[in-house]
Coordinates of C-alpha atoms (C1' of nucleotides) in Angstrom, one line a residue:
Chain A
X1 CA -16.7 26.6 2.5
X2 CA -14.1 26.0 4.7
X3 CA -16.9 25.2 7.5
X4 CA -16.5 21.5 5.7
X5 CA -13.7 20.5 7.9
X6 CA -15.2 21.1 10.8
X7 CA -18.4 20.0 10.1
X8 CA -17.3 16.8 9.3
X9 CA -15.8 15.1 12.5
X10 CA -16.2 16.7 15.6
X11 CA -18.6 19.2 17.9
X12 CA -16.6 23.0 17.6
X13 CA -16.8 25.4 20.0
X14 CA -14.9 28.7 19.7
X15 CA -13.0 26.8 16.7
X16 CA -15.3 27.8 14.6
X17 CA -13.7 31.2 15.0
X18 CA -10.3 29.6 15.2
X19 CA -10.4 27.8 11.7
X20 CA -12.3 30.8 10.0
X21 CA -9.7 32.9 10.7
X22 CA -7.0 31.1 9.2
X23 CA -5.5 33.2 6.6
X24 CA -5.9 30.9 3.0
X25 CA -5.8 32.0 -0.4
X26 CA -7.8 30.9 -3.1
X27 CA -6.3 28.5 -5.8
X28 CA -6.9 27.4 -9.2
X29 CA -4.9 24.3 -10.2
X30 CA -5.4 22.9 -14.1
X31 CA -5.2 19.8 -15.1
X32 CA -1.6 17.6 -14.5
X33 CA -0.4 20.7 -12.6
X34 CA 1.6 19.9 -9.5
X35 CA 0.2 20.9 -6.6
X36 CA 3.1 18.7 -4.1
X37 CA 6.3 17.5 -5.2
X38 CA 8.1 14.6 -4.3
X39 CA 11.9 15.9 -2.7
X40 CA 10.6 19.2 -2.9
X41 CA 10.2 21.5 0.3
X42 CA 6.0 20.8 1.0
X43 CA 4.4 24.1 0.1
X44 CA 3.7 27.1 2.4
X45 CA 0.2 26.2 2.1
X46 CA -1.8 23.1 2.8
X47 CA -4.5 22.5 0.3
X48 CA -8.1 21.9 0.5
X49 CA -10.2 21.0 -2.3
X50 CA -13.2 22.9 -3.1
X51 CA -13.9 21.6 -6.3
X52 CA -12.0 19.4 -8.7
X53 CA -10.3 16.3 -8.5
X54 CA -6.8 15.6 -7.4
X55 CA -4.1 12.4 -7.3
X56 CA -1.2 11.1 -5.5
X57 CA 1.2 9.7 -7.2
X58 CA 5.2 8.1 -7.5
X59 CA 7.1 7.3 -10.5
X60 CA 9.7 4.6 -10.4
X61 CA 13.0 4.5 -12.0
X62 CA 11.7 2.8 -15.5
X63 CA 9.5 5.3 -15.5
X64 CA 6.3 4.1 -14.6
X65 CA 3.5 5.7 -12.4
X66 CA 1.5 4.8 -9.4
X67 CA -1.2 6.8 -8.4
X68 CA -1.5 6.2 -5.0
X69 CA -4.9 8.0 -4.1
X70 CA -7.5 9.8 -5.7
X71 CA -9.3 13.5 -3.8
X72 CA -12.6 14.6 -4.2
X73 CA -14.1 18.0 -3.3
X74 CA -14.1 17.9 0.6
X75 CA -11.0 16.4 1.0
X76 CA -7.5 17.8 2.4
X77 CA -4.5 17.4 0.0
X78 CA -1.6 17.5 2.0
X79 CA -2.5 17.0 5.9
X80 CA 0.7 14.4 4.8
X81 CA 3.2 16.7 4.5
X82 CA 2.0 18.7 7.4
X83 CA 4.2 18.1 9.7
X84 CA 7.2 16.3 7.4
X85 CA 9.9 17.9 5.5
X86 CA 10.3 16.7 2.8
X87 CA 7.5 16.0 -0.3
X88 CA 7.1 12.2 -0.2
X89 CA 5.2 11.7 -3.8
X90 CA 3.5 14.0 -6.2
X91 CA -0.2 15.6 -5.8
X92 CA -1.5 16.6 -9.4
X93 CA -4.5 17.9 -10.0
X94 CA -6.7 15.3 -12.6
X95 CA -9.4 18.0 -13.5
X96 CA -9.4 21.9 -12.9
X97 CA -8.3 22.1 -9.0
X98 CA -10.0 25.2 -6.8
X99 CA -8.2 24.4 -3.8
X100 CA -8.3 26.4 -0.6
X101 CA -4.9 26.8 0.5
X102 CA -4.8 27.5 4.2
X103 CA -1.2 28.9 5.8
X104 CA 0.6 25.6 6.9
X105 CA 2.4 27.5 10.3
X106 CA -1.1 28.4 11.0
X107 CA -2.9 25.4 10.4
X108 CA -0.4 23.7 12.4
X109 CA -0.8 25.9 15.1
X110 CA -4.2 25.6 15.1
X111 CA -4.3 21.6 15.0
X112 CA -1.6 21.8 17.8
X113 CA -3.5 23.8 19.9
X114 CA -7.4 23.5 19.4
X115 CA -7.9 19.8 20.9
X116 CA -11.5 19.4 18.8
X117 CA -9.9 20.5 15.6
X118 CA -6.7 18.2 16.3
X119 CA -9.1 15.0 17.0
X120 CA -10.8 15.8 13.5
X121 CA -7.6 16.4 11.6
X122 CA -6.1 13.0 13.0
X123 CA -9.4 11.2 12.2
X124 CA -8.9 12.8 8.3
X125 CA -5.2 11.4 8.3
X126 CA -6.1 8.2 10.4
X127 CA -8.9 7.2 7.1
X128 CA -6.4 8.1 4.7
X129 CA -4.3 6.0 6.1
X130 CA -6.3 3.4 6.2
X131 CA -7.4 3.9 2.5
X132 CA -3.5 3.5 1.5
X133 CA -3.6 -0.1 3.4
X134 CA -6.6 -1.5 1.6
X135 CA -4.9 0.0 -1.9
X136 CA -1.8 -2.2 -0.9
X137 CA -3.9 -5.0 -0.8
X138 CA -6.0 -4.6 -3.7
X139 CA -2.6 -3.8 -5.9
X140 CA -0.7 -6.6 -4.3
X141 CA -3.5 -9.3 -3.9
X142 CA -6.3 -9.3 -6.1
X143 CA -6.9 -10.0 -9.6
X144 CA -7.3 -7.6 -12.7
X145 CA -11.1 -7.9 -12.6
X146 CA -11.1 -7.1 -8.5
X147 CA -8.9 -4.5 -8.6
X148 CA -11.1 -2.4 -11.0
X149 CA -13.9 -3.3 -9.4
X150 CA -12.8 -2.2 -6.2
X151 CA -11.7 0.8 -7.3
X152 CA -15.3 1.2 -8.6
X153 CA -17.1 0.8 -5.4
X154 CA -14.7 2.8 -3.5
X155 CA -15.1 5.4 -5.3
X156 CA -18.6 5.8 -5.8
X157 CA -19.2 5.6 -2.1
X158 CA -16.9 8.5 -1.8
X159 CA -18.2 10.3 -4.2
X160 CA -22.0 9.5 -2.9
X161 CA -20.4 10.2 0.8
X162 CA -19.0 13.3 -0.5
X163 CA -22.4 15.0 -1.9
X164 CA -21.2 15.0 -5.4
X165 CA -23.4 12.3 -6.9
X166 CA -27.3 11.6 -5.4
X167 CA -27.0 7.5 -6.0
X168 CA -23.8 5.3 -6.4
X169 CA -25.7 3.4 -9.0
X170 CA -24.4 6.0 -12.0
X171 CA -21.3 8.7 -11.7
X172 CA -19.0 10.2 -14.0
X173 CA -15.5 8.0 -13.3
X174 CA -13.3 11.0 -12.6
X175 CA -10.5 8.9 -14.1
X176 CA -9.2 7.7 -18.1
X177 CA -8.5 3.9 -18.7
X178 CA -4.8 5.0 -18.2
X179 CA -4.7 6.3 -15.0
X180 CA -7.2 3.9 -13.8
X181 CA -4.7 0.8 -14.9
X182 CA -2.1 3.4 -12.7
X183 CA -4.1 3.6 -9.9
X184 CA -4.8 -0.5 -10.0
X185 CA -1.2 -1.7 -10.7
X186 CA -2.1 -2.8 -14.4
X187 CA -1.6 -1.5 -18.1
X188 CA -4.4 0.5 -19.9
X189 CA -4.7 -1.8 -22.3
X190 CA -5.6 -4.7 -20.1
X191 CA -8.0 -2.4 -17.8
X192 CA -10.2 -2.1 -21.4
X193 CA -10.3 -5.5 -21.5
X194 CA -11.4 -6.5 -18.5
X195 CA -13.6 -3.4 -18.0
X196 CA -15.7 -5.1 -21.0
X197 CA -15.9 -8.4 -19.2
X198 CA -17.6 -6.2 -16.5
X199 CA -19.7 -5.0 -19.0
X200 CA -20.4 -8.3 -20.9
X201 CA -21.4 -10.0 -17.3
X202 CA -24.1 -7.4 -17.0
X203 CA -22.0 -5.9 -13.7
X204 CA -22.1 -2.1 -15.3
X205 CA -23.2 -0.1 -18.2
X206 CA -20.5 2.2 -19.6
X207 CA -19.6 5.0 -21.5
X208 CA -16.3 6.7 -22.0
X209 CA -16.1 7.9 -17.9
X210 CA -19.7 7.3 -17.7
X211 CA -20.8 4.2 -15.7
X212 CA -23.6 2.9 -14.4
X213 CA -24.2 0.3 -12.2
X214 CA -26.6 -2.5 -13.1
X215 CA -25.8 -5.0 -10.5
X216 CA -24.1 -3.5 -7.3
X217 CA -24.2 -7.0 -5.6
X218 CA -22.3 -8.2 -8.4
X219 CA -20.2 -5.2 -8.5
X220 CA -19.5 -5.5 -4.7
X221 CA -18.5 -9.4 -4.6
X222 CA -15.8 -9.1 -8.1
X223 CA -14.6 -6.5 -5.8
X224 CA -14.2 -8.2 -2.5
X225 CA -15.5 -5.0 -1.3
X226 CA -16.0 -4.2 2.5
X227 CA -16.5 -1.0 3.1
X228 CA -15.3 -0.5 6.6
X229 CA -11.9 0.6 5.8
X230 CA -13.3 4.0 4.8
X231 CA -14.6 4.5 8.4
X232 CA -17.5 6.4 7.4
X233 CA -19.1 5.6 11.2
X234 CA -16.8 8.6 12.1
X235 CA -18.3 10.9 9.8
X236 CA -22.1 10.6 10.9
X237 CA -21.1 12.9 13.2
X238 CA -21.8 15.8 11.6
X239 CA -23.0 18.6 13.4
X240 CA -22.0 22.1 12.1
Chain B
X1 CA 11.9 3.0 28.3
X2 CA 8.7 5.3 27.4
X3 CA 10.9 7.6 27.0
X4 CA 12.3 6.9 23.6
X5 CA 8.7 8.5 21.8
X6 CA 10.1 11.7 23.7
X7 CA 12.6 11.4 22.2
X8 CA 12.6 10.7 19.0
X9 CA 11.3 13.9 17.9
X10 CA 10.8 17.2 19.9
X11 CA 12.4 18.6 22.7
X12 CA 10.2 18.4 25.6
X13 CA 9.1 20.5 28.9
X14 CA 6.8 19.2 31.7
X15 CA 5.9 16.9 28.9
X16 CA 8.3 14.2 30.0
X17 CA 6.1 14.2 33.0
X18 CA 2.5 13.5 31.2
X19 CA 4.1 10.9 29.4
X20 CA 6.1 9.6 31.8
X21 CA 2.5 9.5 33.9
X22 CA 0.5 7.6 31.2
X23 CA -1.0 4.7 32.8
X24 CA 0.7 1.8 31.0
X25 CA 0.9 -1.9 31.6
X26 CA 3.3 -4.6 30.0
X27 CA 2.4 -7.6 27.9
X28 CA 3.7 -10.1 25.7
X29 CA 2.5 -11.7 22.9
X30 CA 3.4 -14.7 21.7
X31 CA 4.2 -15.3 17.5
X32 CA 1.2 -15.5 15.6
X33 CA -1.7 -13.7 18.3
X34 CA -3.4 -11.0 17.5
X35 CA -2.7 -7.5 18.9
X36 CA -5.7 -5.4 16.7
X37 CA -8.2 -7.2 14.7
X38 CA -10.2 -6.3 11.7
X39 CA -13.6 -5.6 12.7
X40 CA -13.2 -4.9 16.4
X41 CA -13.6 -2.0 18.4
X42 CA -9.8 -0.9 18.8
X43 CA -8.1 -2.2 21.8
X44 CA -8.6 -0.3 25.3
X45 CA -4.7 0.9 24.4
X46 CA -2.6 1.6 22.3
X47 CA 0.9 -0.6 22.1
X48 CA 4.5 0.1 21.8
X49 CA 7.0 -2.4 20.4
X50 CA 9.5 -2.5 23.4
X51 CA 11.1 -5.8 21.9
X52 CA 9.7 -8.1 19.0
X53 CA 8.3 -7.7 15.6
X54 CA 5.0 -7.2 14.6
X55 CA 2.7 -6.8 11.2
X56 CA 0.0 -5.6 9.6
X57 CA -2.2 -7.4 7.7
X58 CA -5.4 -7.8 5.7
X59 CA -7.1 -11.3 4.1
X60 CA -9.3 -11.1 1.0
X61 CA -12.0 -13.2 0.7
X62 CA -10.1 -15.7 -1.5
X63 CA -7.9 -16.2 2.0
X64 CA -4.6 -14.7 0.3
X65 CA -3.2 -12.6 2.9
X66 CA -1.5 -9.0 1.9
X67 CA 1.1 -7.9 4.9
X68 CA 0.9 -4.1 5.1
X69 CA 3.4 -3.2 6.8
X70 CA 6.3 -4.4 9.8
X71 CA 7.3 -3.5 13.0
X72 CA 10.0 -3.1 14.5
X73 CA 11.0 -2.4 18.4
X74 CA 10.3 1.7 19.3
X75 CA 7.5 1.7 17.1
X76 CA 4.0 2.5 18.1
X77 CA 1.7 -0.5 16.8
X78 CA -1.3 1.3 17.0
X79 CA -2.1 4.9 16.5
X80 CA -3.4 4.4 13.3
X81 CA -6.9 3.1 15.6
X82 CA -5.7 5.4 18.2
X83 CA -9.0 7.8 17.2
X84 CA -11.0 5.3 15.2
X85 CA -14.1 3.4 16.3
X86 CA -13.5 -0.3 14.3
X87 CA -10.2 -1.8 13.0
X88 CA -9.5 -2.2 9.7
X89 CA -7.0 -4.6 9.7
X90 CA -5.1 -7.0 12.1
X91 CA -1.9 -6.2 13.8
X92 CA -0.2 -9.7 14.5
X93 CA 3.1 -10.5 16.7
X94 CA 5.7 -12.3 14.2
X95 CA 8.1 -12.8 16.9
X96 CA 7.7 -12.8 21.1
X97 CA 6.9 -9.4 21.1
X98 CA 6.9 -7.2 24.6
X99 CA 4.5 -4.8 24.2
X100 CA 3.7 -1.6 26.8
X101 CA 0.2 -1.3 26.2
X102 CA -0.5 2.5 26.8
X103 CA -4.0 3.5 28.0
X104 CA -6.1 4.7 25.1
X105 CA -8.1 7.6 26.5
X106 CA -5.0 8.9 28.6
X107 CA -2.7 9.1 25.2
X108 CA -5.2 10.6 23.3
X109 CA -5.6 13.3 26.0
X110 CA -2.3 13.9 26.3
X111 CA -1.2 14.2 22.5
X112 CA -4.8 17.0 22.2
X113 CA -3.3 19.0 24.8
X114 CA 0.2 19.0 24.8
X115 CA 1.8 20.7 21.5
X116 CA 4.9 18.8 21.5
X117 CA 3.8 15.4 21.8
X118 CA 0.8 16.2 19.8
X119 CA 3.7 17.0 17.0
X120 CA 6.0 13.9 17.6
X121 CA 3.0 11.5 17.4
X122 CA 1.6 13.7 13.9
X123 CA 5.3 13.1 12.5
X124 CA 5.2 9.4 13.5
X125 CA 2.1 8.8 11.8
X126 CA 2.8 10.5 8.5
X127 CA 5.8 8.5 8.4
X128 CA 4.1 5.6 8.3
X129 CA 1.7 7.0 6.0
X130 CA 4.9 7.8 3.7
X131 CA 5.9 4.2 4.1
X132 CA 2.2 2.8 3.2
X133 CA 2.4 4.6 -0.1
X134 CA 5.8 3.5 -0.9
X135 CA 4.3 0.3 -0.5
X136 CA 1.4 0.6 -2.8
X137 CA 4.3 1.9 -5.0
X138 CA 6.3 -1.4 -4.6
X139 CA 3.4 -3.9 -5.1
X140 CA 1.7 -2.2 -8.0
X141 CA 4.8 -1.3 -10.1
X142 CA 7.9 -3.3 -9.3
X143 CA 9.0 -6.5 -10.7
X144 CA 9.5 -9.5 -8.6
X145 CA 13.3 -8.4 -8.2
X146 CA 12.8 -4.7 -7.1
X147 CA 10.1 -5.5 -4.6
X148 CA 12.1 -8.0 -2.8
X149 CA 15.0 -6.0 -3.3
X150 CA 13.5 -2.7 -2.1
X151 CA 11.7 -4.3 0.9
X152 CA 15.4 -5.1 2.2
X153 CA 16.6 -2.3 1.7
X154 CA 13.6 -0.4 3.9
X155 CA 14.3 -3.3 6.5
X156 CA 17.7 -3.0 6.8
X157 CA 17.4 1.0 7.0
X158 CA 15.1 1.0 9.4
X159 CA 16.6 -1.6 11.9
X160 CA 19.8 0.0 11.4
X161 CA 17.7 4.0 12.4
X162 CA 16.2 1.3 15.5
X163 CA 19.8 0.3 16.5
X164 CA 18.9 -2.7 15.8
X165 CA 22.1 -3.7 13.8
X166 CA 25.1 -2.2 13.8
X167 CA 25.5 -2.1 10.3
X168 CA 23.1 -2.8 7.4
X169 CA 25.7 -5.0 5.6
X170 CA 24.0 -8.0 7.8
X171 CA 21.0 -8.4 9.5
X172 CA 18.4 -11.0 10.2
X173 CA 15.6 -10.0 8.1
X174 CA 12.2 -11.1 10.1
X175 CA 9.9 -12.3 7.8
X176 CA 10.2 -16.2 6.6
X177 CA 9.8 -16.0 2.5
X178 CA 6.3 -16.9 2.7
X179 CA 5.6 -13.5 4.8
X180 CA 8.0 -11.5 2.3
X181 CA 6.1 -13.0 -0.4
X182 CA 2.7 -12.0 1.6
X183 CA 4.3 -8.4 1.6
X184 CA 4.9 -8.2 -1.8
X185 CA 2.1 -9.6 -3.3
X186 CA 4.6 -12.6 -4.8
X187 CA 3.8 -16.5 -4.0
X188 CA 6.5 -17.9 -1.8
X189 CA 8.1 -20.1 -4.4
X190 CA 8.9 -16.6 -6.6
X191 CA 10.2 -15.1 -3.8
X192 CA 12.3 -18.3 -3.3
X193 CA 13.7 -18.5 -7.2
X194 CA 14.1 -14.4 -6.8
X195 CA 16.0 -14.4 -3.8
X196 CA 18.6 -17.1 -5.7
X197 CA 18.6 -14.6 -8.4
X198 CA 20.0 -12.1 -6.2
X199 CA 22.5 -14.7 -4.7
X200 CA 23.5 -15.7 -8.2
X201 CA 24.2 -12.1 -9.3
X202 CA 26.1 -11.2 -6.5
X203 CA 24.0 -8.8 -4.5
X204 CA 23.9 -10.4 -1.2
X205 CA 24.5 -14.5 0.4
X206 CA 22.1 -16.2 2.8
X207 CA 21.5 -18.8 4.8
X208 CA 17.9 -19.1 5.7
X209 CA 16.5 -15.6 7.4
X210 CA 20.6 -14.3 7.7
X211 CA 21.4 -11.8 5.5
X212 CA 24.5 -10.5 4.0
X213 CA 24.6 -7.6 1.8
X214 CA 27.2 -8.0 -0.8
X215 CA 26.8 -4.9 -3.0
X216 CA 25.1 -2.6 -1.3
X217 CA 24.6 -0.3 -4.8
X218 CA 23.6 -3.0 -6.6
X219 CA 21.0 -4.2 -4.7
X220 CA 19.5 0.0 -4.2
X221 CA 19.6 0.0 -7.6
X222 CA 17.6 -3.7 -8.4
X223 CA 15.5 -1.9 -6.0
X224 CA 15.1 1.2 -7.2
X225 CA 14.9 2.2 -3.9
X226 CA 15.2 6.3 -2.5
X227 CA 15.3 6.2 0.7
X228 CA 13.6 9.8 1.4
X229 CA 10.4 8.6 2.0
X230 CA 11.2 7.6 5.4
X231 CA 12.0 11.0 6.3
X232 CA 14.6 9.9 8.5
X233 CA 15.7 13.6 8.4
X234 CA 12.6 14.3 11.0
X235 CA 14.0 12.1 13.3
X236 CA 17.5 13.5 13.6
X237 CA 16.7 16.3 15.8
X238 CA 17.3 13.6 18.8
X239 CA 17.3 15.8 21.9
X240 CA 16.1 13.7 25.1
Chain C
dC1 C1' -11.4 19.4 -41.3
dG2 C1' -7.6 17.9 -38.9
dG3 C1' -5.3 16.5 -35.0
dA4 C1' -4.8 14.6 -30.5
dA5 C1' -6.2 12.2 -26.6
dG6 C1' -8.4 8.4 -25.3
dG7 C1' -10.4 3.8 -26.2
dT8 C1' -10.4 -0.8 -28.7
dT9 C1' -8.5 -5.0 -30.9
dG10 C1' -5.5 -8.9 -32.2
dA11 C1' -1.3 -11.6 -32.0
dT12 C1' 2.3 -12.8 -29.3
dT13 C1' 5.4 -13.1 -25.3
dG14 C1' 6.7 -13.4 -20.7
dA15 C1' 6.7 -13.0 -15.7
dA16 C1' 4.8 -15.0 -12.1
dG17 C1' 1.5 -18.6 -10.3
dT18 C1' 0.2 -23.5 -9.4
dC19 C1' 0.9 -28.0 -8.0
dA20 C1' 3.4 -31.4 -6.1
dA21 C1' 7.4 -33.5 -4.4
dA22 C1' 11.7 -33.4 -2.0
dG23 C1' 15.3 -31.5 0.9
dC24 C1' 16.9 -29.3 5.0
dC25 C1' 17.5 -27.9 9.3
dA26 C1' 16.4 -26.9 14.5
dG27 C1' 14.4 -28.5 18.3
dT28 C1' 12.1 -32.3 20.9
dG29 C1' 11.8 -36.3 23.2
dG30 C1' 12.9 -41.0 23.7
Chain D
dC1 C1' 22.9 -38.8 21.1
dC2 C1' 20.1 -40.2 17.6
dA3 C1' 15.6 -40.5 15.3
dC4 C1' 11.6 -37.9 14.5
dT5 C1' 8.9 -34.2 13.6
dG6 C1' 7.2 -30.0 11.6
dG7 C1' 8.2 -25.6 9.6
dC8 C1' 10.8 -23.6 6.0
dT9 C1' 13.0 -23.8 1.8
dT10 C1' 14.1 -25.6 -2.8
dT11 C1' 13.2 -27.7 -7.4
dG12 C1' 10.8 -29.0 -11.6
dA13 C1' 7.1 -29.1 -15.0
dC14 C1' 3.4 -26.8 -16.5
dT15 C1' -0.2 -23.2 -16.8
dT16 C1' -2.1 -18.6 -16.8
dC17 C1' -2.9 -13.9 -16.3
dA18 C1' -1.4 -9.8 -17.7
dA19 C1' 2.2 -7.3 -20.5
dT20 C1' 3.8 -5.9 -25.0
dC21 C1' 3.6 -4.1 -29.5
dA22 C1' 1.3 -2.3 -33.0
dA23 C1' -2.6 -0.9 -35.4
dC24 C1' -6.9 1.2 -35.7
dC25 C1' -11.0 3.5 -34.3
dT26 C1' -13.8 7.4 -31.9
dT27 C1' -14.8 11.4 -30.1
dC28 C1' -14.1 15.8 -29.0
dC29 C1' -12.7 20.4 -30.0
dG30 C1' -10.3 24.2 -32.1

DNA sequence: CGGAAGGTTGATTGAAGTCAAAGCCAGTGG
DNA sequence: CCACTGGCTTTGACTTCAATCAACCTTCCG
């Protein structure tokens, strides 16, 4: 299991050994749980998920939410806090979590140490970060239709990149209208709305969290989609 | 000069020495060019702001532009490609901007193999990483008011952490209202009406890109704005 | 069978966008 | 030293996309 992370990125040598003896514990999260703060001391562990699906997310003062990513089975949860302080934002888990959480001095020690392991942890961060950008630009400077479209693509290429679905053309949307219009900058109600004019324009076939893709083309140019922010060159690398 | 990244962060050994050895070389760039662009291979090095002020930015295929995020002097421009194979987005000059362009291969050597600097260089990153999501935050959920609002408070903060200004009761905010309005995801002429508001009601005076801050509270609170997501805690521990 | 969470619909409002024209400097060059 | 330019900023009239509010409907599940 945890052979993932190293798999992923970069050729291992005697890291192999290095990251399978990191002492972890096993962990199940259930649904809204917190699994990361915000203001709160980051957690002696950092998380991995093994199964399950997890968000990021900040509330503002009126009391309304952002979700500011989305992680799917494969992913680290809080390579963000590694280093840091503080807790920045929130990490709940959307479905039932198992998350492998790894000591953090160890980890740490281990990414400061093991050059191969730190060039593949900095590559994870480096593509998260890059993810965050292109969410600031699809919340700050596309339409209601875009933004739900994008958030469509990106996800089912994750999800197909991640092994969890054989084709990006159908997938269980790991998200409700709610958090979706959270995750887009929008309100639930509105996110039905236009969700149907996806429908209606023979885009996607949907229903409840079940969507298909009839016309990815389509799908991809009401997105303004261009996949190269999710730098999944660097992961061809696998090796493991 | 290079030694303010030593600083910043961790207390240092023989490390002053590798970075002190990176093979470097000055440049400027003049408003408007492009230091990283979308698309490209990343540049041979990787930049730090020695004077000037840089952004981030991406263009959707509409040709809106979304600014992701600003630079300021003592900030590295470029580790977020620093292990990547293709930029994702475009890193621009907004004013002269002197740049020491550090050798790409050399860095990334020296932050695999040296702890400490591997450290100070993980902290700088998930700073920025912080700041990203604050920004999704900002964009997606904020009102015209508390975006602009918040974005001068983050400004002022963090030219004030730069020693930049002496005080963050007045400042020259960068950004001419059609970038602020490309930063947060507003069209110049509601950034125009919304900065009178704030006039009007007291919260700060102006005269074109000069700032005053008249209420300091007032305006934290239009913004909503908490400022641990900078973590300026990390950087306190000042040693060099 | 009943309740709750999520999804759908309609009517209405409102915040921000659009378009287009002026106004206002700061710097340039005659 | 003044007129001229071009880049910003400001203003007004009008439009539009998305929010709001408030039901109602579905589906799932105990």
């Amino acid at each position: 299991m945890l052979k993932k992370l190293s798999k992923r990125v970069e050729l291992d040598a005697g890291d192999h050994a290095a990251v399978l003896g990191l002492p972890y514990r096993l962990k199940l999260y259930h649904p809204t749980s917190y699994i990361v703060r915000e203001g709160a001391p980051p957690p002696l562990a950092c998380g991995f998920i093994a199964s399950g699906v997890a968000f990021r997310q900040k509330l503002t003062a009126d009391g309304t939410r952002q979700i500011v990513s989305i992680h799917l089975p494969g992913d680290f949860i809080d390579i963000e806090h590694l280093f840091l302080n503080l807790g920045d934002h929130n990490v709940q888990a959307l479905s039932e979590v198992q998350a492998v959480n790894v000591d953090r001095n160890a980890l740490q020690k281990v990414i400061l140490e093991r050059p191969a392991i730190a060039r593949a942890m900095w590559i994870d961060a480096l593509v998260n970060g890059s993810i965050f950008r292109e969410w600031i630009v699809n919340v700050g400077r596309r339409d209601a239709r875009s933004k739900i479209a994008h958030l469509l693509c990106e996800t089912a290429l994750r999800m197909e990149e991640a092994g969890l679905i054989e084709s990006v053309a159908t997938f269980e949307f790991p998200l409700t209208q709610e958090q979706l219009a959270d995750a887009v900058g929008l309100t639930n109600v509105h996110v039905n709305r236009t969700l149907r004019t996806l429908v209606a324009d023979g885009v996607l076939t949907r229903n409840r969290r079940h969507i298909a893709i009839t016309d990815w083309d389509k799908l991809k140019s009401a997105a303004d989609f261009n996949g190269l922010y999710l730098h999944f060159d660097q992961e061809s690398r696998i090796v493991s």
